[in-house]
CSV table of C-alpha atoms (C1' of nucleotides) in Angstrom, one decimal:
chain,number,residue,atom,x,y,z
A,1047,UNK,CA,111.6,-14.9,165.8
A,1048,UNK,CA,108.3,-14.3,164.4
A,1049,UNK,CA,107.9,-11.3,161.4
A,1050,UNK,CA,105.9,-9.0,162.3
A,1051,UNK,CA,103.6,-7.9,159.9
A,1052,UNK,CA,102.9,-3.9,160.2
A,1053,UNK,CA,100.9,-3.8,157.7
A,1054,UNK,CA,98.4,-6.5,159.1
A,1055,UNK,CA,98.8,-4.6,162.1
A,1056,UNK,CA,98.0,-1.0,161.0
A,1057,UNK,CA,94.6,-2.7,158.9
A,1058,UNK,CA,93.1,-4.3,162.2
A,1059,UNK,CA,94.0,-0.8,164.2
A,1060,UNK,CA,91.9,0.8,161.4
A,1061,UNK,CA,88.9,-1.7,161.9
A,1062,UNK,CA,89.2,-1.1,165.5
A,1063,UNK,CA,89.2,2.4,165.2
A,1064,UNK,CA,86.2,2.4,162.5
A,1065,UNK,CA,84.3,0.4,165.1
A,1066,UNK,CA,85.3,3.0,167.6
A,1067,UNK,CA,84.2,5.7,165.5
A,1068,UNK,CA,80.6,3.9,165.2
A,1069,UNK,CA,80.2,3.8,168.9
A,1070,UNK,CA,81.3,7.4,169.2
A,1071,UNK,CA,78.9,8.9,167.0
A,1072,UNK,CA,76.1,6.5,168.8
A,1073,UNK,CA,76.8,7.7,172.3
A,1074,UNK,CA,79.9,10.1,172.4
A,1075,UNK,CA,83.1,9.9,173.3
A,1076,UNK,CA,82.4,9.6,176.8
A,1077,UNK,CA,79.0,8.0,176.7
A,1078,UNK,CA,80.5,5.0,175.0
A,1079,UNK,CA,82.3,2.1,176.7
A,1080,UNK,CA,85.5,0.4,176.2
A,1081,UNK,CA,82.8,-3.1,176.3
A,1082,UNK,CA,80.9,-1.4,173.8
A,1083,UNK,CA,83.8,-1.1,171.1
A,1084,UNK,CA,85.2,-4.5,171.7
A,1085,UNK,CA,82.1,-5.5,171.3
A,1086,UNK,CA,81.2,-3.7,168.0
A,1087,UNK,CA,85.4,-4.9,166.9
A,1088,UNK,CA,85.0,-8.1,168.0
A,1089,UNK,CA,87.6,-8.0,169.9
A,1090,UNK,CA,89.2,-8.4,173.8
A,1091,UNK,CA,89.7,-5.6,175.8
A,1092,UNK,CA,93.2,-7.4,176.5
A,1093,UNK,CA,93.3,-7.6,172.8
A,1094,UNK,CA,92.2,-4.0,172.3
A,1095,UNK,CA,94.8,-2.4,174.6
A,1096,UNK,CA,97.8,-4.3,172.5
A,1097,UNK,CA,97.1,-1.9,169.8
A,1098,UNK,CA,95.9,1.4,171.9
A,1099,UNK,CA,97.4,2.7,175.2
A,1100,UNK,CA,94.2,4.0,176.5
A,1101,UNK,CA,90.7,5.3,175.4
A,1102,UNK,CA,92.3,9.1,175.6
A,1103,UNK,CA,94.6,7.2,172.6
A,1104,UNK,CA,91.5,6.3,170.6
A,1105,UNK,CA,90.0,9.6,170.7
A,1106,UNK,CA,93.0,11.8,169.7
A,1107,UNK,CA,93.8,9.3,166.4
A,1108,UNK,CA,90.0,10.0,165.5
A,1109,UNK,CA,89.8,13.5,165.3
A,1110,UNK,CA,93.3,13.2,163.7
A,1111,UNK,CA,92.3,10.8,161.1
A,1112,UNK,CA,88.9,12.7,160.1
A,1113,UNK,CA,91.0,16.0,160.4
A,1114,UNK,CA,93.1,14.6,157.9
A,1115,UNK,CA,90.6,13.2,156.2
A,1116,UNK,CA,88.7,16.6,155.8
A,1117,UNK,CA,92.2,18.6,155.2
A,1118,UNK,CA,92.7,16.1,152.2
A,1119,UNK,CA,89.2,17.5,150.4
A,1120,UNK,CA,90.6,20.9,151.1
A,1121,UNK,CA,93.2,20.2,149.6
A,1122,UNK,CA,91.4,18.5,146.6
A,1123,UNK,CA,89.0,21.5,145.8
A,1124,UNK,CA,91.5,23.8,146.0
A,1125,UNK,CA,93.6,22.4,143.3
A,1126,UNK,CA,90.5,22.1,141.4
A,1127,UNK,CA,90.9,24.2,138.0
A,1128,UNK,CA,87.4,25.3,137.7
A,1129,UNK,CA,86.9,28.7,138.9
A,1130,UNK,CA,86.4,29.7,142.8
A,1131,UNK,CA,82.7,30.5,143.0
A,1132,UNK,CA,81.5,27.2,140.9
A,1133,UNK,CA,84.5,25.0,142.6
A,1134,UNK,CA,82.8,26.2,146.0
A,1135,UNK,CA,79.1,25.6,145.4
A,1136,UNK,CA,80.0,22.1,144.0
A,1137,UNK,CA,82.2,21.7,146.8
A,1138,UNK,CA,78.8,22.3,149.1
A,1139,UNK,CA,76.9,20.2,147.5
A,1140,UNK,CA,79.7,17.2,148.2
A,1141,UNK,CA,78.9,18.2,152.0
A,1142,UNK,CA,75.9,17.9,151.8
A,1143,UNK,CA,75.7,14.8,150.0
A,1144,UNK,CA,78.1,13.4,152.5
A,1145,UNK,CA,75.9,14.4,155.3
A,1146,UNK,CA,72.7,12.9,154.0
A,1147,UNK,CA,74.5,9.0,153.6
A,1148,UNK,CA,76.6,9.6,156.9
A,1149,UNK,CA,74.5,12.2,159.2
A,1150,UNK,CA,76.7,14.6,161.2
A,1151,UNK,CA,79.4,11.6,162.6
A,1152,UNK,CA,81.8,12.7,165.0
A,1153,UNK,CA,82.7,16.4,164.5
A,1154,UNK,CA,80.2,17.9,166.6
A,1155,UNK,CA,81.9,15.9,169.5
A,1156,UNK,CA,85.2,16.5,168.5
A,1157,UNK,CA,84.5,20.4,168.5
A,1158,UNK,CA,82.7,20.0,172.3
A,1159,UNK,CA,85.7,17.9,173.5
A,1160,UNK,CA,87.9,20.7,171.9
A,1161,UNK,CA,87.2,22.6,173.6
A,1162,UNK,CA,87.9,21.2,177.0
A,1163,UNK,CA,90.4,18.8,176.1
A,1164,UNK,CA,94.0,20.7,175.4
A,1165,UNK,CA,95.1,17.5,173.1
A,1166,UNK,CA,92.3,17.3,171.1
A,1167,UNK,CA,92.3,21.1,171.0
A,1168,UNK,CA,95.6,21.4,169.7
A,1169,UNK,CA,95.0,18.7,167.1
A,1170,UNK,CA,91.6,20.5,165.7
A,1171,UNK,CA,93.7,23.9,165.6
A,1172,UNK,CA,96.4,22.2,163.7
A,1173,UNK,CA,94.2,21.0,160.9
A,1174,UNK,CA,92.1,24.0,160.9
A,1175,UNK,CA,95.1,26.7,160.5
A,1176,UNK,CA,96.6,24.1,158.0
A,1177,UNK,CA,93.2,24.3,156.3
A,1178,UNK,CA,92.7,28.0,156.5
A,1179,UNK,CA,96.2,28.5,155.1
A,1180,UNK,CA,94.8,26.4,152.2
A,1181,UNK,CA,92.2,28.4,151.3
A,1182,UNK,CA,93.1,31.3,151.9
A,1183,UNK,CA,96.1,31.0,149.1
A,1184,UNK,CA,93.2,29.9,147.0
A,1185,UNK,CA,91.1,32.8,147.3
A,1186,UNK,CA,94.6,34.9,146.7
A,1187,UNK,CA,95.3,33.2,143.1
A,1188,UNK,CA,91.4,33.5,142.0
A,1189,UNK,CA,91.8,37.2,142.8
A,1190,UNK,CA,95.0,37.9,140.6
A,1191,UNK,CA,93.4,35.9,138.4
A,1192,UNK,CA,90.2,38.1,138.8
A,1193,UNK,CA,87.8,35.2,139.7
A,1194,UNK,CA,86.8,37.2,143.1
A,1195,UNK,CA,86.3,40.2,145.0
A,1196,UNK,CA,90.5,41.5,145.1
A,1197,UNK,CA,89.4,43.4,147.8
A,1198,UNK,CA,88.2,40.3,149.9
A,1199,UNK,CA,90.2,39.2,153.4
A,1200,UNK,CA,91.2,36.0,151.9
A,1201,UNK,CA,92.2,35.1,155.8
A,1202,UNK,CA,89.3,36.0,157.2
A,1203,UNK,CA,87.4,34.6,154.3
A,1204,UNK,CA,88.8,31.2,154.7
A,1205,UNK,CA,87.8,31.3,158.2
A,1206,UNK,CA,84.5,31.8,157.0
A,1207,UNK,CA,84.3,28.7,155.1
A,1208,UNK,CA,85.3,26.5,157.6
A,1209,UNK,CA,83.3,27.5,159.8
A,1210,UNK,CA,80.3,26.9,157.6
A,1211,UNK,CA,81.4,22.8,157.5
A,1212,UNK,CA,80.4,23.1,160.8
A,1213,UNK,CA,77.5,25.3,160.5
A,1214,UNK,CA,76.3,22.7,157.9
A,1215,UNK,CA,76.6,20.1,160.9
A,1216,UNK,CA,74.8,21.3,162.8
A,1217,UNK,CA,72.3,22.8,160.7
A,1218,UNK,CA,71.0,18.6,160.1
A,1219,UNK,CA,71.2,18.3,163.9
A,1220,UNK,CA,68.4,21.6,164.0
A,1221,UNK,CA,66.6,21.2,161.2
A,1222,UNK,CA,66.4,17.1,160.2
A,1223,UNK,CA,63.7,17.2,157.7
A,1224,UNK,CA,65.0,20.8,156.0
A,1225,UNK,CA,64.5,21.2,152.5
A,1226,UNK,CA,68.4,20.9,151.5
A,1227,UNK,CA,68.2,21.7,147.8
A,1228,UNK,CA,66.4,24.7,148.6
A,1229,UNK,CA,68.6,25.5,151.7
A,1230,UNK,CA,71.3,24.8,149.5
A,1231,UNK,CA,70.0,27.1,146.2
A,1232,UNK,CA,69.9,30.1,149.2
A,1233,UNK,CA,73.4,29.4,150.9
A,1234,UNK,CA,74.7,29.7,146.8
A,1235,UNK,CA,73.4,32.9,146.5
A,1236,UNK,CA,75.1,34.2,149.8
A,1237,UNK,CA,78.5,32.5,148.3
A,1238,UNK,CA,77.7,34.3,144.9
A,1239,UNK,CA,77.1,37.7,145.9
A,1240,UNK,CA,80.2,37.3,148.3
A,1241,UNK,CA,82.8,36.2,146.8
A,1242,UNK,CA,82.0,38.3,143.3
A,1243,UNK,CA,83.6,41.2,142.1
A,1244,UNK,CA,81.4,43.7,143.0
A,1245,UNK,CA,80.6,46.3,140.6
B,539,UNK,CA,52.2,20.9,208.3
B,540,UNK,CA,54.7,22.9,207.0
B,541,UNK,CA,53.8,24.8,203.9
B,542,UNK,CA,56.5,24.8,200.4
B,543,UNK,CA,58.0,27.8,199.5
B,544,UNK,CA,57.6,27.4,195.3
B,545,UNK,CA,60.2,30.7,195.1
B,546,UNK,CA,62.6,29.5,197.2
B,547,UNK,CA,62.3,26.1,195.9
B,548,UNK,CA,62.9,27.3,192.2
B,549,UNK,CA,65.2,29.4,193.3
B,550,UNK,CA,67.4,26.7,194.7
B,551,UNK,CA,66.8,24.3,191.2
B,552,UNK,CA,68.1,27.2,189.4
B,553,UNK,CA,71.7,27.0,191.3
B,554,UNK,CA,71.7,23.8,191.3
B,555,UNK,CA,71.2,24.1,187.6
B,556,UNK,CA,73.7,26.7,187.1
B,557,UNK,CA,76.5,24.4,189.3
B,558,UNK,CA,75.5,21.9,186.6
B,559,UNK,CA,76.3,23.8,183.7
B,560,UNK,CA,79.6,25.0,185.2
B,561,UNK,CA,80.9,21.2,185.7
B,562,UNK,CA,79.1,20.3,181.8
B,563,UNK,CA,80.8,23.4,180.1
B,564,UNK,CA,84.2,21.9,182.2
B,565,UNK,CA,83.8,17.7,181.2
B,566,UNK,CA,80.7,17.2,179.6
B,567,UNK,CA,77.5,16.0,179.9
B,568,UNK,CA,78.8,12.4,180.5
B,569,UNK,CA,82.4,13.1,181.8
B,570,UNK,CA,81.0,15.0,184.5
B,571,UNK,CA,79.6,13.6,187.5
B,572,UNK,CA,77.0,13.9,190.0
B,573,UNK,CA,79.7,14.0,192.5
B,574,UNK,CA,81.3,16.9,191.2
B,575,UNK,CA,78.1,18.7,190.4
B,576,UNK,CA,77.4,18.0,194.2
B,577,UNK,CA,80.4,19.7,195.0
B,578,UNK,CA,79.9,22.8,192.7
B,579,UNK,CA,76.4,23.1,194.5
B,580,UNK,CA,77.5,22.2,198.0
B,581,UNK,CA,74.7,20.0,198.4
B,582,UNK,CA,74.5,16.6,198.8
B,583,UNK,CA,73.5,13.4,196.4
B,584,UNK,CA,70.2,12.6,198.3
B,585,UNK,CA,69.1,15.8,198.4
B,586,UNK,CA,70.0,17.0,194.7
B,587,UNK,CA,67.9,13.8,193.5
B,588,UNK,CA,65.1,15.9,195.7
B,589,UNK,CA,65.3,18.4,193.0
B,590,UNK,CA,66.1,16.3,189.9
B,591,UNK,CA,64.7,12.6,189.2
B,592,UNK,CA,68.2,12.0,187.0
B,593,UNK,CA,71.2,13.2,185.7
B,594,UNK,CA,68.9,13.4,182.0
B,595,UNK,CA,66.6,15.6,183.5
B,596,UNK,CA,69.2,18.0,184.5
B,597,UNK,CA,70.8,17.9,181.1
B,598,UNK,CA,67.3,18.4,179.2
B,599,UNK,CA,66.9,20.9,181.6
B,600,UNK,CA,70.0,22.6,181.1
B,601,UNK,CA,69.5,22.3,176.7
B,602,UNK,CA,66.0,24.1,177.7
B,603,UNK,CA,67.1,27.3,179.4
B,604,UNK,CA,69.8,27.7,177.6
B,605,UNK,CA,67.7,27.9,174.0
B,606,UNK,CA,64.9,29.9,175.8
B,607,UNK,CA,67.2,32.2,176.5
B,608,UNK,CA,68.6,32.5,173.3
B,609,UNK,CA,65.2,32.5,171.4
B,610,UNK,CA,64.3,35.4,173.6
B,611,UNK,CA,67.4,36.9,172.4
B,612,UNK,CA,66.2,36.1,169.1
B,613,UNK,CA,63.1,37.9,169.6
B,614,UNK,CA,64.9,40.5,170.8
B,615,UNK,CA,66.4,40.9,168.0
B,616,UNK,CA,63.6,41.1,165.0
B,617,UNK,CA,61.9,43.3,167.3
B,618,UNK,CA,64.1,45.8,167.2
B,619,UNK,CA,63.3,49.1,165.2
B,620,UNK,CA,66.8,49.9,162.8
B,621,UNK,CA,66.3,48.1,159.7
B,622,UNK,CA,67.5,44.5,159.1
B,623,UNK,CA,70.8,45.1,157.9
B,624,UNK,CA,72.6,47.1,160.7
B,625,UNK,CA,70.2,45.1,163.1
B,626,UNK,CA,72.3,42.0,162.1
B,627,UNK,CA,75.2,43.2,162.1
B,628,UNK,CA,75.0,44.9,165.7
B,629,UNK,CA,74.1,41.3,166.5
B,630,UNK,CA,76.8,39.9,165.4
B,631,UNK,CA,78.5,41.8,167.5
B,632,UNK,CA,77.0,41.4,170.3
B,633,UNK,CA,77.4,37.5,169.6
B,634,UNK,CA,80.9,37.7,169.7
B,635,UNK,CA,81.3,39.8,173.0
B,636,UNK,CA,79.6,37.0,174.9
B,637,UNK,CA,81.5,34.6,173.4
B,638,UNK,CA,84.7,36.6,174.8
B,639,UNK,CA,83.4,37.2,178.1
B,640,UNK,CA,82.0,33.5,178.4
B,641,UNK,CA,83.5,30.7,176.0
B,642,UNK,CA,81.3,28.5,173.9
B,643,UNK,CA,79.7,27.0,176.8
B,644,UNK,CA,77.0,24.3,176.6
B,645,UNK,CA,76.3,25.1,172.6
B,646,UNK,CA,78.7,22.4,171.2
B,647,UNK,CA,77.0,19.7,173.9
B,648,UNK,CA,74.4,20.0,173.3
B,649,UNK,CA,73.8,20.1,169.3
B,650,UNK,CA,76.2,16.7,169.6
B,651,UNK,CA,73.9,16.1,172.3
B,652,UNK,CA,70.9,16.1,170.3
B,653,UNK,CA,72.0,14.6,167.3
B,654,UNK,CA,72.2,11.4,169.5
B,655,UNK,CA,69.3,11.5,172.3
B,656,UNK,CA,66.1,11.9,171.0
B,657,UNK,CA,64.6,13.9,174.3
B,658,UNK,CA,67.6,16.7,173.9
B,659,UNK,CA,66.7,16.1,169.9
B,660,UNK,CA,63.3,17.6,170.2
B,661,UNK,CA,64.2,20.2,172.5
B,662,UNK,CA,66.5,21.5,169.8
B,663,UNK,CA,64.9,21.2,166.9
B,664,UNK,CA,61.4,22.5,168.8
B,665,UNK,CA,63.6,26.2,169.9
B,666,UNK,CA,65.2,26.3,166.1
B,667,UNK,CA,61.8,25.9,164.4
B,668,UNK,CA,60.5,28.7,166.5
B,669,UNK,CA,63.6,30.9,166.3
B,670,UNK,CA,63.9,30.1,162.5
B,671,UNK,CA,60.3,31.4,162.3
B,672,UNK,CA,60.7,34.7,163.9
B,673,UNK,CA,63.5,35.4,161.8
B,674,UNK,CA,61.8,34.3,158.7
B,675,UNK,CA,58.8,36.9,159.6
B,676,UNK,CA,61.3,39.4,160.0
B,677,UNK,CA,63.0,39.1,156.9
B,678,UNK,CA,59.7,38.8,155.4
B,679,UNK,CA,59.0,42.3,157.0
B,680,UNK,CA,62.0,43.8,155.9
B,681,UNK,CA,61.7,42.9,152.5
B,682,UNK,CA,58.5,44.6,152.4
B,683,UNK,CA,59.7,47.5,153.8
B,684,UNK,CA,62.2,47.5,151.3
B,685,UNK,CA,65.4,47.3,153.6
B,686,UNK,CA,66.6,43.6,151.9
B,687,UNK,CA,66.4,41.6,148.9
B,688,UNK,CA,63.1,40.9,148.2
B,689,UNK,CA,64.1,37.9,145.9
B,690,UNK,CA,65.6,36.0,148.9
B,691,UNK,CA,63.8,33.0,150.5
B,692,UNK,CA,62.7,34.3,154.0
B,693,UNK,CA,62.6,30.6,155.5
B,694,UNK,CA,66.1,29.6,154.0
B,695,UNK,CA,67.5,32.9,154.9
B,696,UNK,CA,66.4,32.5,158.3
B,697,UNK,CA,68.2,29.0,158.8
B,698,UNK,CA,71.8,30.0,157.7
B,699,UNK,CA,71.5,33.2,159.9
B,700,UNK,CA,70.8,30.6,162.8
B,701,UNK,CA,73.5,28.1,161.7
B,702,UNK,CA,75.9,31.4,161.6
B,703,UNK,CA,75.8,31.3,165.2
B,704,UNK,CA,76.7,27.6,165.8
B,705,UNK,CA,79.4,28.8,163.3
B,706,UNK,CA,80.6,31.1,165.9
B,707,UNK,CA,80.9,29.5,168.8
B,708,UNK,CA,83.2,26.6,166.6
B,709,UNK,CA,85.2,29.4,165.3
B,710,UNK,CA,86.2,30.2,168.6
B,711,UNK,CA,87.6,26.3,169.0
B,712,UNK,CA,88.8,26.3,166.1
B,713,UNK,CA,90.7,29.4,165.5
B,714,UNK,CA,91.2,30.4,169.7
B,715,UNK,CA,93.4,33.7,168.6
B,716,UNK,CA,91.9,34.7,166.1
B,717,UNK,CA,91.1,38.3,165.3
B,718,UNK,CA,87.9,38.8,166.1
B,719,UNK,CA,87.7,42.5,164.5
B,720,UNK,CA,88.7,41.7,161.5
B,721,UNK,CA,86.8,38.5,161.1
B,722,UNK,CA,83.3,40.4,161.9
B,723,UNK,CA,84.3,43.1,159.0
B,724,UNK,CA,84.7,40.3,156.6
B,725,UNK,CA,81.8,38.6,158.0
B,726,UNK,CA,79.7,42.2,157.9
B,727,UNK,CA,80.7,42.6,154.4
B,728,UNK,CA,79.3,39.0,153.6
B,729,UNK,CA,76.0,39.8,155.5
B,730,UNK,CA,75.4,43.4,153.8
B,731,UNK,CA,76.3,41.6,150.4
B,732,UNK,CA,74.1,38.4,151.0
B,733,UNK,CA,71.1,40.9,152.4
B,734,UNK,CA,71.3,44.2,150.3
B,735,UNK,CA,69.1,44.5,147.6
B,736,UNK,CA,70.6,44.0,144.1
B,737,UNK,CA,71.0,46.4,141.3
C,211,DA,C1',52.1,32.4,223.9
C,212,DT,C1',53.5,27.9,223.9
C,213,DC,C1',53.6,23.2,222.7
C,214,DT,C1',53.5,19.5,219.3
C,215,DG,C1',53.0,16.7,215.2
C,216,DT,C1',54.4,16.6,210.7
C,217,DA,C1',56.2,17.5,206.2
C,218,DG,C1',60.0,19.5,203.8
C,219,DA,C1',65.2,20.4,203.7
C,220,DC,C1',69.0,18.0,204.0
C,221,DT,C1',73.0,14.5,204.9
C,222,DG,C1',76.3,10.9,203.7
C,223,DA,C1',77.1,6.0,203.8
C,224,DG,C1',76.7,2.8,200.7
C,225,DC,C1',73.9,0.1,197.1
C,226,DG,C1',74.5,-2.5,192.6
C,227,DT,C1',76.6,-1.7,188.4
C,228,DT,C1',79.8,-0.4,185.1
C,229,DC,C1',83.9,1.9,184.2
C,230,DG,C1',88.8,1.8,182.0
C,231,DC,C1',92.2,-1.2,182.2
C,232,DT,C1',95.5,-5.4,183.6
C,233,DC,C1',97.1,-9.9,183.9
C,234,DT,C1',97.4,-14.8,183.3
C,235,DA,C1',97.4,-18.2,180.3
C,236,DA,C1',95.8,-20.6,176.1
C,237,DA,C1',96.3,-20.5,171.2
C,238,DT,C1',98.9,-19.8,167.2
C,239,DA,C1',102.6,-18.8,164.1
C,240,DT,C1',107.5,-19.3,163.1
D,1198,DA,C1',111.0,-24.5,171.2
D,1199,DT,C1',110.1,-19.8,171.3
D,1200,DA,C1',107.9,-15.5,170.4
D,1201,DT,C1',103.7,-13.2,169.5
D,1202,DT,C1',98.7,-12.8,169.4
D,1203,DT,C1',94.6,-13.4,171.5
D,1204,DA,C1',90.8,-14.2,175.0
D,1205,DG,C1',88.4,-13.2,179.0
D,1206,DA,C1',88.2,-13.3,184.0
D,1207,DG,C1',88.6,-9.9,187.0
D,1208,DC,C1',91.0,-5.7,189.4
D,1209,DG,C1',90.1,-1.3,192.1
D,1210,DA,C1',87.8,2.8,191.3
D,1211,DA,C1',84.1,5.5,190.1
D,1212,DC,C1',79.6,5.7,188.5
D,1213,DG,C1',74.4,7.2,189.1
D,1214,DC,C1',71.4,6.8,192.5
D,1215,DT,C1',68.9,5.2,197.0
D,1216,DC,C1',67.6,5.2,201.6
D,1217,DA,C1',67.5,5.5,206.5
D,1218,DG,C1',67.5,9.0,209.2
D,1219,DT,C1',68.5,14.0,211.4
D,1220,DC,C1',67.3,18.6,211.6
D,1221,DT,C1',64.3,22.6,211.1
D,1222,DA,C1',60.4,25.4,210.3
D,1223,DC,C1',55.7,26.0,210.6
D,1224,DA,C1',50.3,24.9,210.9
D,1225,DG,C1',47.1,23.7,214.2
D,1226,DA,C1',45.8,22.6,219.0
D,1227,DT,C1',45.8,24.3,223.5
DNA sequence: ATCTGTAGACTGAGCGTTCGCTCTAAATAT
DNA sequence: ATATTTAGAGCGAACGCTCAGTCTACAGAT
């Protein structure tokens, strides 16, 4: 018997799925071929198919990993100690640092396709309830500890947020040569005035 | 010779166009097929290719409409006569009745669409200059009439309010039951905060 | 008023290509 | 020797699209 090594195994599933992801964001999960990706791996399609079922397979472990990946940051900034206004409009300025070296990726695809495709559907509503549930206790604690608005929705205003990753996305896709340290000296001000206590 | 009817030749592209967007909004741009569109039209390949030169133009075709529409909506909108606050927020609502009544739709296509094919690109980023600009006017307007912040950057101001509604419909993926009500109030009270001028 | 030639409306079989995927067998590691 | 990994030819199906051809409506000739 030969050992199998998972480790090995679960590395060269990553590369193929990296490779994947590259294709995706070049021509969509549908517009890009299973020729393409072995191509970009360097890899069989024989090959390919020993470590994922089908194309479907590919797709869903995407939007999980960068889910995941994104639910992790979440995480991150809201253990951060600073206080919730600053923590946020350092937090956008990550994003949007992101977005300049990587351009908008995958997400806007894995939004359309969630919105036909009940797996991936169900995966992006996992991660975004997990992530709203985040935030939201956040924004509780920095209102008992008087850092924001107590009167604030903190459900609702975590829904908010979220949705403003994706605004962000596709905010480069509209406007590619926008001015993003002015955009983003604007977008503070809207965070500012309303998240503070107001007087 | 037999003389073309221009009205009932449009009249036709435009149901063939709307049979398109039906089967897009279902699969895709590229998961759907012309055979399925064929179908949805009840009319056959040959004769759909008399109408459209490829499946792009349809799609291009498709991103155009769509975003005249919605600038027109747009326009619409900063022509209307109650001042800019309460004008937004009506919008807002308005925003989210049609998203009820009709599901993202083509949106999430097509700003993934764009980010990858030039053509659809420059159709996108052509309808949100010109949108961005009539709502930068009008905020420009309404500060001088002294219904909003006059410290606010018109231009900035005008691209978050755009990217709000790209927010929307991936809300709606995102967070399928959510409440709807309660998110606009929170998202009202953001607005009236971010707008209102400051004492 | 009727006939006729012609161009537009329309069909569907089928083109070449590419799709996602499978299978056989060689290579390689134990 | 045996089990696993890997390559790549190639499967049937589906793709976008074409084309040869029928049908129909109408302008111009009679």
């Amino acid at each position: 018997m030969r050992t199998i090594h998972a480790a090995k195994h679960d590395e060269r599933r990553a590369q193929i799925l990296a490779a994947a992801e590259r294709c995706f964001a070049r021509r969509g999960f549908h517009g890009a071929s299973i020729a393409q990706i072995c191509k970009e791996a360097k890899i069989s399609p024989g090959h390919l198919y020993h470590y994922f079922g089908s194309k479907e397979e590919m797709i869903t472990a995407i939007a999980e990993s960068g889910l995941v990946y994104t639910q992790a940051r979440v995480k991150q900034f809201t253990e951060s100690k600073t206080d919730a206004v600053s923590a946020t409009v350092s937090e956008l300025e990550n994003l949007r640092d992101a977005q300049r070296r990587a351009g908008p990726g995958v997400l806007l695809d894995i939004l359309a396709e969630a919105a036909r495709d009940p797996q991936v559907g169900g995966i992006l509503q996992d991660a975004s309830k997990g992530m709203r549930l985040l935030l939201a206790t956040f924004f509780e604690e920095a209102q008992k500890g008087g850092d924001i608005d107590p009167d604030l929705d903190p459900q609702m205003s975590a829904a908010i947020f979220i949705s403003l990753i994706d605004a962000g996305k596709a905010l480069t896709v509209r406007y590619p040569d926008l001015d993003m340290d002015r955009f983003g000296k604007t977008m503070e001000t809207m965070l500012r005035r309303f998240l503070s206590r107001q007087n």
